[in-house]
XYZ file of C-alpha atoms in Angstrom:
596
model
C -18.103 -19.238 -0.435
C -14.545 -20.308 -0.114
C -13.308 -22.380 2.761
C -10.988 -19.443 4.029
C -14.168 -17.247 3.922
C -16.243 -19.417 6.155
C -13.412 -20.010 8.496
C -12.967 -16.218 8.760
C -16.560 -15.798 9.698
C -16.475 -18.487 12.275
C -13.134 -16.843 14.038
C -15.072 -13.625 13.807
C -18.173 -14.961 15.628
C -15.850 -16.747 18.077
C -13.849 -13.589 18.843
C -17.112 -11.912 19.824
C -18.759 -14.765 21.685
C -15.689 -15.563 23.907
C -13.895 -12.241 24.428
C -16.351 -9.459 23.061
C -13.792 -8.646 20.291
C -15.643 -7.147 17.199
C -13.580 -8.147 14.103
C -15.208 -8.127 10.716
C -14.680 -11.430 8.890
C -12.922 -9.696 6.094
C -10.373 -8.516 8.555
C -9.698 -12.065 9.830
C -6.358 -13.099 8.069
C -5.633 -16.920 7.689
C -2.437 -18.305 6.323
C -1.289 -21.704 4.989
C 0.063 -23.856 7.911
C 3.805 -24.445 8.145
C 4.696 -28.059 6.951
C 5.903 -29.192 10.089
C 2.765 -28.807 11.715
C -0.350 -30.680 11.472
C -3.080 -28.434 9.947
C -4.355 -26.533 6.915
C -4.805 -22.936 8.217
C -3.155 -20.829 10.700
C -4.828 -17.964 12.621
C -2.145 -15.742 14.584
C -3.684 -14.617 17.939
C -1.033 -12.430 19.236
C -2.960 -9.130 17.892
C -5.760 -9.877 20.366
C -4.041 -10.493 23.890
C -4.452 -6.937 25.213
C -8.223 -6.826 24.230
C -8.993 -10.136 25.509
C -6.688 -9.940 28.623
C -5.378 -13.401 28.069
C -2.211 -14.700 26.608
C -1.902 -15.938 22.935
C -1.702 -19.736 23.864
C -5.005 -19.236 25.949
C -6.800 -17.180 23.254
C -5.701 -20.029 20.731
C -6.759 -22.938 22.793
C -10.298 -20.981 23.455
C -10.878 -20.303 19.767
C -9.812 -23.910 18.659
C -12.218 -25.656 21.285
C -15.039 -23.100 20.001
C -14.525 -23.860 16.336
C -14.306 -27.600 16.887
C -17.781 -27.404 18.655
C -19.286 -24.956 16.403
C -17.804 -25.008 12.829
C -18.699 -28.186 10.805
C -15.598 -27.757 8.719
C -13.066 -28.022 11.710
C -11.976 -31.527 12.604
C -9.264 -30.729 15.055
C -6.624 -27.993 16.216
C -3.088 -27.398 17.933
C -1.730 -24.351 19.381
C 1.978 -23.331 18.707
C 2.749 -20.395 21.111
C 0.392 -17.855 19.384
C -0.494 -19.737 16.063
C -3.808 -21.537 16.101
C -3.412 -24.191 13.313
C -6.682 -25.730 12.292
C -7.302 -29.053 10.844
C -10.353 -29.513 8.145
C -12.733 -32.419 8.147
C -12.000 -34.621 4.997
C -15.771 -34.344 4.130
C -15.109 -30.767 3.611
C -12.240 -31.224 1.262
C -14.311 -33.634 -0.852
C -17.324 -31.163 -0.907
C -15.045 -28.560 -1.895
C -13.396 -30.817 -4.678
C -16.941 -31.693 -6.138
C -17.635 -28.204 -6.213
C -14.727 -27.090 -8.114
C -15.148 -30.021 -10.575
C -18.518 -28.481 -11.488
C -17.274 -24.914 -11.841
C -15.658 -24.551 -15.201
C -14.988 -20.964 -14.211
C -13.178 -21.710 -10.955
C -10.493 -19.158 -10.512
C -11.953 -16.781 -13.004
C -13.138 -13.389 -11.174
C -16.515 -11.722 -11.776
C -16.374 -8.761 -13.982
C -15.081 -5.862 -12.049
C -15.717 -2.899 -14.026
C -12.281 -1.822 -13.789
C -10.381 -0.962 -17.057
C -6.674 -1.552 -17.188
C -4.156 -0.924 -19.882
C -0.985 -2.700 -19.978
C 1.775 -1.228 -21.967
C 4.837 -3.628 -22.784
C 7.646 -4.639 -25.359
C 8.160 -0.856 -26.278
C 11.073 -1.835 -28.921
C 13.323 0.747 -30.614
C 12.997 0.457 -34.637
C 16.964 0.559 -34.776
C 17.623 -2.981 -33.466
C 16.059 -6.218 -32.875
C 14.786 -7.745 -29.573
C 17.112 -8.853 -26.746
C 16.908 -10.931 -23.627
C 15.590 -7.952 -21.618
C 12.893 -7.350 -24.246
C 11.865 -11.142 -23.632
C 11.499 -10.756 -19.825
C 9.404 -7.371 -20.579
C 7.267 -9.277 -23.234
C 6.502 -12.224 -20.904
C 5.826 -9.969 -18.131
C 3.439 -7.892 -19.809
C 1.551 -10.628 -21.429
C 1.311 -12.615 -18.375
C 0.120 -9.540 -16.252
C -2.383 -8.873 -18.854
C -3.994 -12.423 -18.509
C -3.904 -12.532 -14.820
C -5.540 -9.129 -14.585
C -8.304 -10.408 -17.120
C -8.589 -13.518 -14.787
C -9.304 -11.023 -12.070
C -12.324 -9.733 -14.062
C -10.949 -6.684 -15.378
C -11.226 -5.162 -18.814
C -7.584 -5.242 -20.297
C -6.121 -3.533 -23.400
C -2.491 -4.605 -24.064
C -0.690 -1.964 -26.066
C 3.048 -1.590 -27.728
C 4.483 1.848 -27.611
C 6.968 1.604 -30.428
C 10.060 3.900 -30.381
C 10.056 4.708 -34.088
C 11.807 7.959 -33.967
C 14.664 10.313 -32.563
C 18.399 10.275 -32.577
C 18.946 6.591 -32.277
C 16.732 5.755 -35.220
C 18.518 8.384 -37.415
C 22.094 6.675 -36.488
C 20.834 3.686 -37.968
C 19.274 5.725 -40.898
C 22.228 7.516 -41.427
C 24.595 4.544 -41.367
C 22.584 2.862 -44.054
C 22.351 5.845 -46.220
C 26.480 6.210 -46.184
C 27.301 2.252 -46.021
C 24.108 0.181 -47.302
C 24.708 0.335 -50.939
C 21.024 -0.531 -51.584
C 21.098 -3.672 -49.256
C 17.570 -5.139 -48.344
C 16.529 -7.976 -46.202
C 15.733 -10.144 -49.393
C 19.113 -9.236 -51.088
C 21.105 -10.058 -48.000
C 18.785 -12.907 -46.371
C 19.072 -11.271 -43.001
C 15.938 -10.560 -41.090
C 14.714 -6.995 -41.416
C 15.285 -6.094 -37.760
C 18.681 -7.535 -37.664
C 19.608 -5.692 -40.805
C 18.794 -2.327 -39.470
C 20.543 -3.250 -36.045
C 23.626 -4.019 -38.185
C 23.669 -0.429 -39.466
C 23.172 0.760 -35.766
C 26.342 -1.034 -34.831
C 28.392 0.157 -38.002
C 27.172 3.802 -36.813
C 28.884 3.411 -33.341
C 32.014 1.891 -34.820
C 32.352 4.497 -37.195
C 31.441 7.225 -34.761
C 33.895 6.028 -32.067
C 36.462 5.940 -34.433
C 35.724 9.750 -35.399
C 35.824 10.716 -31.639
C 39.129 8.967 -31.118
C 40.521 10.852 -34.163
C 39.150 14.302 -32.825
C 40.913 13.462 -29.291
C 44.067 12.590 -30.946
C 44.084 16.149 -32.531
C 43.834 17.561 -29.156
C 39.920 17.956 -28.664
C 38.444 16.962 -25.393
C 36.696 13.759 -25.192
C 33.161 15.064 -24.209
C 33.546 17.804 -26.789
C 34.427 15.402 -29.289
C 31.501 13.482 -28.862
C 29.404 16.404 -29.691
C 31.419 17.377 -32.438
C 32.182 14.255 -34.495
C 30.786 14.601 -37.938
C 28.421 11.712 -37.866
C 26.715 12.917 -34.681
C 26.351 16.191 -36.179
C 24.812 14.705 -39.452
C 22.539 12.323 -37.234
C 21.301 15.420 -35.407
C 20.668 17.334 -38.710
C 18.798 14.249 -40.006
C 16.635 14.428 -37.106
C 15.678 17.978 -37.566
C 15.101 17.162 -41.290
C 12.639 14.461 -40.159
C 10.875 16.596 -37.923
C 10.536 19.337 -40.518
C 9.041 16.482 -42.881
C 11.908 16.177 -45.523
C 10.720 13.777 -48.204
C 13.833 12.012 -48.898
C 14.583 11.515 -44.912
C 10.917 10.394 -44.176
C 10.895 7.893 -46.983
C 14.243 6.107 -45.827
C 12.563 6.260 -42.478
C 9.478 4.706 -43.373
C 11.339 1.875 -45.431
C 13.494 0.989 -42.854
C 11.003 0.989 -39.961
C 9.025 -1.300 -42.370
C 11.761 -3.890 -42.535
C 11.719 -3.714 -38.493
C 8.270 -4.123 -38.143
C 7.972 -7.408 -40.319
C 11.148 -8.740 -38.298
C 9.167 -7.854 -35.007
C 6.111 -9.424 -36.096
C 8.064 -12.688 -36.560
C 9.599 -12.528 -33.207
C 6.425 -11.878 -31.603
C 4.751 -14.799 -33.352
C 7.437 -17.116 -32.184
C 7.471 -15.939 -28.549
C 3.604 -16.299 -28.348
C 2.594 -12.589 -27.312
C 0.150 -10.429 -29.009
C -1.184 -6.789 -28.901
C -4.539 -5.003 -28.769
C -3.225 -1.914 -30.210
C 0.039 -0.156 -31.363
C 1.076 3.289 -30.584
C 4.058 5.082 -32.426
C 6.026 7.888 -30.676
C 6.045 9.567 -34.165
C 2.417 9.829 -33.938
C 2.285 11.140 -30.080
C 5.314 13.532 -29.785
C 3.381 16.503 -31.220
C 0.501 16.004 -28.810
C 3.125 15.992 -26.116
C 4.605 19.255 -27.336
C 0.800 20.481 -26.705
C 0.671 19.530 -23.383
C 4.006 21.276 -22.712
C 2.376 24.507 -24.037
C -0.465 23.858 -21.913
C 1.725 23.630 -18.876
C 3.375 27.008 -19.774
C 0.022 28.541 -19.956
C -1.094 27.068 -16.779
C 2.113 28.493 -15.049
C 3.373 24.808 -14.036
C 6.329 24.751 -16.507
C 8.919 27.438 -17.029
C 11.504 28.381 -19.841
C 15.124 28.876 -19.135
C 16.812 31.771 -21.126
C 17.992 29.321 -23.833
C 14.409 28.570 -24.864
C 14.289 25.015 -23.145
C 11.056 23.970 -21.153
C 11.287 22.650 -17.700
C 9.088 21.414 -14.753
C 10.071 22.106 -11.017
C 9.243 18.776 -9.022
C 11.494 19.598 -6.210
C 8.418 19.791 -4.015
C 7.625 16.412 -4.850
C 11.029 15.138 -3.759
C 12.427 15.048 -7.439
C 14.063 17.821 -9.089
C 13.798 19.995 -12.308
C 13.131 18.095 -15.430
C 13.703 19.032 -19.062
C 10.359 18.792 -21.152
C 11.432 20.510 -24.388
C 15.051 21.036 -25.696
C 16.070 24.635 -26.660
C 15.792 23.822 -30.248
C 12.128 22.687 -29.895
C 12.894 18.962 -30.147
C 11.214 16.600 -27.702
C 12.535 14.268 -25.115
C 11.176 11.034 -23.995
C 8.993 12.546 -21.254
C 7.634 14.944 -23.951
C 6.081 12.068 -25.957
C 5.199 10.333 -22.847
C 2.934 13.182 -21.764
C 1.130 13.049 -25.360
C 0.975 9.224 -25.323
C -0.768 9.104 -22.017
C -3.581 11.292 -23.096
C -4.129 9.532 -26.200
C -4.209 6.127 -24.619
C -6.673 7.663 -22.068
C -9.001 9.074 -24.748
C -8.807 5.632 -26.605
C -9.639 3.548 -23.488
C -10.398 5.529 -20.302
C -8.624 3.431 -17.920
C -8.624 3.209 -14.106
C -5.087 2.213 -14.250
C -2.242 2.182 -16.924
C 0.389 -0.118 -16.425
C 4.210 0.380 -17.747
C 6.238 -2.722 -18.020
C 9.673 -1.001 -18.125
C 12.991 -1.841 -16.432
C 13.884 -0.457 -13.215
C 16.508 1.812 -14.625
C 13.475 3.947 -15.566
C 12.107 4.408 -11.999
C 12.839 8.216 -11.670
C 11.429 8.653 -15.248
C 7.935 7.257 -14.317
C 7.915 9.134 -10.947
C 8.568 12.359 -13.061
C 5.725 11.348 -15.558
C 3.237 10.812 -12.642
C 4.084 13.942 -10.985
C 4.156 16.226 -14.296
C 0.639 14.799 -15.015
C -0.514 15.762 -11.797
C 0.804 19.237 -12.110
C -1.367 19.369 -15.373
C -4.412 18.147 -13.417
C -5.062 15.244 -15.827
C -7.727 12.803 -14.418
C -5.506 9.772 -15.446
C -2.551 10.828 -13.346
C -3.332 8.658 -10.156
C -3.716 5.702 -12.448
C 0.052 5.636 -13.722
C 1.624 2.430 -12.346
C 5.267 1.339 -13.109
C 5.815 -2.284 -13.193
C 9.377 -2.166 -12.727
C 11.759 -5.102 -13.218
C 15.350 -6.122 -12.909
C 17.770 -6.844 -15.658
C 18.500 -10.470 -16.701
C 22.022 -11.561 -16.591
C 23.605 -14.648 -18.191
C 26.226 -17.115 -17.094
C 29.432 -15.566 -18.286
C 30.450 -16.966 -21.758
C 27.151 -18.114 -22.691
C 25.218 -17.400 -25.751
C 27.046 -14.239 -27.029
C 25.266 -12.340 -29.587
C 26.957 -11.594 -33.194
C 27.944 -8.023 -31.748
C 29.236 -9.556 -28.718
C 27.435 -7.337 -26.092
C 23.561 -7.935 -26.177
C 21.813 -11.268 -26.090
C 19.827 -11.399 -29.372
C 16.257 -12.628 -28.541
C 16.008 -14.646 -31.859
C 19.401 -16.279 -31.269
C 18.266 -17.160 -27.645
C 14.910 -18.813 -28.689
C 16.576 -20.900 -31.324
C 19.259 -21.844 -28.780
C 16.648 -23.019 -26.472
C 14.707 -24.821 -29.159
C 17.933 -26.776 -29.916
C 18.744 -27.426 -26.278
C 14.970 -28.707 -26.058
C 15.731 -31.099 -28.852
C 19.014 -32.413 -27.533
C 17.515 -33.117 -23.653
C 14.064 -34.656 -25.200
C 15.990 -36.936 -27.551
C 18.471 -37.900 -24.881
C 15.564 -38.888 -22.511
C 13.559 -40.584 -25.163
C 10.573 -38.780 -24.867
C 9.450 -38.317 -28.565
C 8.674 -41.853 -29.544
C 5.935 -42.347 -32.077
C 6.132 -38.543 -33.050
C 6.133 -37.303 -36.542
C 9.049 -34.923 -37.479
C 6.205 -32.094 -37.538
C 5.013 -33.277 -33.994
C 8.680 -33.375 -32.537
C 9.399 -29.922 -33.938
C 6.106 -28.453 -32.288
C 7.338 -30.360 -28.977
C 10.433 -28.772 -29.064
C 9.333 -25.412 -29.562
C 6.703 -25.782 -26.741
C 9.103 -26.921 -24.195
C 11.580 -24.375 -25.400
C 9.226 -21.281 -24.705
C 7.827 -23.075 -21.590
C 11.344 -23.340 -20.246
C 12.347 -19.770 -21.155
C 9.150 -18.079 -20.029
C 8.857 -19.922 -16.758
C 12.420 -19.315 -15.758
C 11.952 -15.698 -16.527
C 8.385 -15.355 -14.785
C 9.216 -17.552 -11.849
C 11.382 -14.724 -10.113
C 9.811 -11.629 -8.476
C 9.601 -8.820 -11.332
C 11.575 -6.520 -8.990
C 14.617 -8.691 -8.674
C 17.630 -8.907 -10.976
C 18.016 -12.342 -12.073
C 20.552 -14.879 -13.676
C 18.958 -16.666 -16.583
C 20.742 -19.988 -16.975
C 19.546 -21.677 -20.273
C 20.666 -25.482 -19.287
C 18.833 -25.269 -15.886
C 15.870 -23.775 -17.209
C 15.211 -26.775 -19.565
C 15.767 -29.497 -16.891
C 12.898 -32.002 -16.351
C 13.344 -31.829 -12.631
C 13.007 -29.269 -10.213
C 11.131 -25.719 -10.453
C 11.205 -25.546 -14.164
C 8.598 -25.032 -16.967
C 9.528 -28.594 -18.531
C 8.793 -30.307 -15.208
C 5.243 -28.647 -14.965
C 4.686 -29.482 -18.722
C 5.836 -33.227 -18.365
C 3.638 -33.369 -15.132
C 0.735 -32.462 -17.473
C 1.739 -34.887 -20.129
C 1.641 -37.669 -17.598
C -1.716 -36.960 -16.369
C -2.985 -36.662 -19.992
C -1.721 -40.326 -20.359
C -3.574 -41.237 -17.475
C -6.820 -39.805 -18.662
C -6.426 -41.476 -22.077
C -6.075 -44.732 -20.286
C -9.044 -44.227 -17.958
C -11.020 -43.185 -21.241
C -10.063 -46.496 -23.100
C -11.325 -48.434 -19.911
C -14.837 -46.439 -20.468
C -14.350 -44.223 -17.201
C -16.037 -40.950 -17.731
C -14.773 -38.868 -14.696
C -17.406 -36.309 -14.996
C -20.043 -38.603 -14.144
C -18.200 -41.161 -12.380
C -19.702 -41.657 -8.715
C -17.188 -41.381 -5.845
C -19.719 -40.501 -2.938
C -18.891 -43.166 -0.748
C -15.196 -42.045 -0.682
C -14.645 -41.540 3.208
C -11.061 -41.123 3.570
C -8.268 -39.486 1.932
C -4.554 -40.168 1.732
C -2.300 -37.375 2.898
C -1.063 -36.536 -0.549
C -4.738 -36.531 -2.038
C -5.660 -33.892 0.597
C -2.609 -31.933 -0.101
C -3.566 -31.971 -3.890
C -7.037 -30.489 -3.081
C -5.632 -27.793 -0.826
C -3.615 -26.629 -3.967
C -6.620 -26.668 -6.157
C -8.973 -24.835 -3.726
C -6.558 -22.180 -3.064
C -6.197 -21.289 -6.908
C -8.641 -18.431 -7.002
C -6.659 -16.703 -3.964
C -3.507 -17.184 -5.719
C -5.002 -15.612 -9.070
C -6.145 -12.703 -6.801
C -2.747 -11.950 -5.119
C -0.980 -12.304 -8.487
C -3.185 -9.656 -9.984
C -3.314 -7.220 -6.859
C 0.540 -7.356 -6.771
C 1.291 -7.288 -10.493
C 3.525 -10.542 -9.978
C 2.899 -13.461 -12.469
C 5.736 -15.191 -10.114
C 2.904 -16.154 -7.656
C 0.974 -17.827 -10.533
C 4.200 -19.502 -11.637
C 5.169 -20.906 -8.333
C 1.582 -22.148 -7.790
C 2.003 -24.190 -10.737
C 5.112 -25.874 -9.492
C 3.799 -26.488 -6.143
C 0.548 -27.987 -7.780
C 2.838 -30.370 -10.029
C 5.237 -31.279 -7.191
C 2.070 -32.116 -5.038
C 0.519 -34.240 -7.708
C 3.829 -35.990 -8.354
C 4.115 -37.032 -4.806
C 0.580 -38.386 -4.813
C 1.493 -40.213 -8.072
C 4.451 -41.892 -6.365
C 2.684 -42.900 -3.134
C -0.917 -43.834 -4.101
C -2.077 -46.435 -6.820
C -4.619 -45.280 -9.383
C -5.542 -48.027 -11.791
C -4.494 -51.086 -9.279
C -6.861 -49.826 -6.706
C -9.391 -52.392 -5.897
C -12.290 -49.997 -4.638
C -13.705 -48.377 -7.788
C -14.704 -45.218 -6.033
C -11.580 -44.698 -4.834
C -10.011 -45.285 -8.358
C -12.437 -42.877 -10.085
C -11.733 -40.186 -7.277
C -8.089 -40.347 -8.102
C -8.706 -40.075 -12.007
C -11.111 -37.157 -11.272
C -8.433 -35.463 -9.094
C -5.943 -36.129 -11.792
C -8.273 -34.475 -14.307
C -8.359 -31.299 -12.104
C -4.736 -30.947 -11.762
C -4.340 -31.081 -15.543
C -7.054 -28.346 -15.841
C -5.494 -26.239 -13.204
C -1.969 -26.682 -14.779
C -3.325 -25.740 -18.112
C -5.184 -22.535 -16.733
C -2.294 -21.336 -14.588
C 0.392 -21.842 -17.201
C -1.753 -20.233 -19.892
C -2.026 -17.106 -17.928
C 1.900 -17.107 -18.154
C 1.541 -17.600 -21.974
C 2.755 -21.128 -21.848
C 1.298 -24.162 -23.565
C 1.410 -27.669 -21.898
C 1.690 -30.840 -24.183
C -0.746 -33.858 -24.286
C 1.899 -36.035 -24.947
C 5.568 -36.500 -24.328
């Protein structure tokens, strides 16, 4: 039983015995004691004053005395206003530490029987991945791993936006200006090459719009009537009609993009169990629209377009199918939701998509409910804020969007520079050094993007992210490497912490106790991060654990300790910290080095 559970049970019994207040142990909330007060756990007494007929301090004092007398885990207590702070027996911390040492699955939840699908990345096949995609990919991957650690069955999926007007823009520009260029002939990565033609389309299109405006056409009208836009729309219609020439061009260019994406995914360390493609789902979406018309929950306007009225749900009327019969995003999302559910009958379907699409997912869930789909209630939008960069840093080749591949390379270069300056690669082969640079770069990038609550817009500072001090990935990675060096030294001395005896360790240094508290709390951290879909909770736990260990390392001697059992305990404590750093960081998709 977790210590918190045992304490909650004791408090439940105390409330009943002292005040005849019946509270289930599961409803007794404990929180970590604030640093400025003695104690490890705090119970708030304010909610019970009316039932007890006493003041919050009186309740706290009575509960504290009862627990000290009847709960073996409680060594002492103090009451600050309505806050009962509980101090725990050192023997209890040592008992808990021995238990978690022997439990290889500590922090891993029991199988829940719950199925969760997590959709993330969702790139367009008309351009390479950018900085926003990186936050998306890291959030999706980390959320999936955290949900697995909570005992859920998880399927990671990627819905590729491989069709539509934006795809046709790249295709049309290539058809007009490409002159047979390929990734091989140009030595340009496939997704970058296709992105190049998307930019060329935009440039030529804007010139046409300006030309029409100069001739007296209204700007909004010019945007619709520019020849390139009309040709792109015509190409989309031809694609939907299966025109062989258009479809072959589409397959060729998408193939280049997929090869480029695969390389990026491999580099940033994310993966997927299944890919879905909008080109394979939009027709199913059209069938769902037809179904809604037959049910009378959708309606047609005079121009033939199909809509759903969601005003009762606090939304508005939403277009589901254009007048010319072509689909919009929501159309294919209706089809994809069904396809996903048929493949993996989920309890919850998590969509990792930026907060600019909040309205879209409200519409999707409400529309599926109108269609009475069993999976409508399971739709969950993991909404996240945009990522900004300090002005002037790492502009992309287009000058507007920060390219993911370029950013990763910049981070590797920065990691190399920082590591060489600090002299942390002595004795490394060139290959080992390169692997370390990549590990540090990805650790810095992922950790910085994941440590912030997903809902918050954030500023990514590359230099700050790779600092070896402070709340950064490299600080945690370096802490792990330091412990690995301690464990290697212990092994050379013939000390096996798995069987080493420290039964007679009677007292703990304050820093040792703080580290054990962090270790004991790990399952609760994983559970909270899973229930809130917030990898930031795990990220900040890893930092607090590394910080607590570094304080211990600074204040307590390990190998100069004369008491053999105390020395063995400190080595075992170090080994457990390394294990929990590895486990928590891997939930975030971050590797930690053995040597630095």
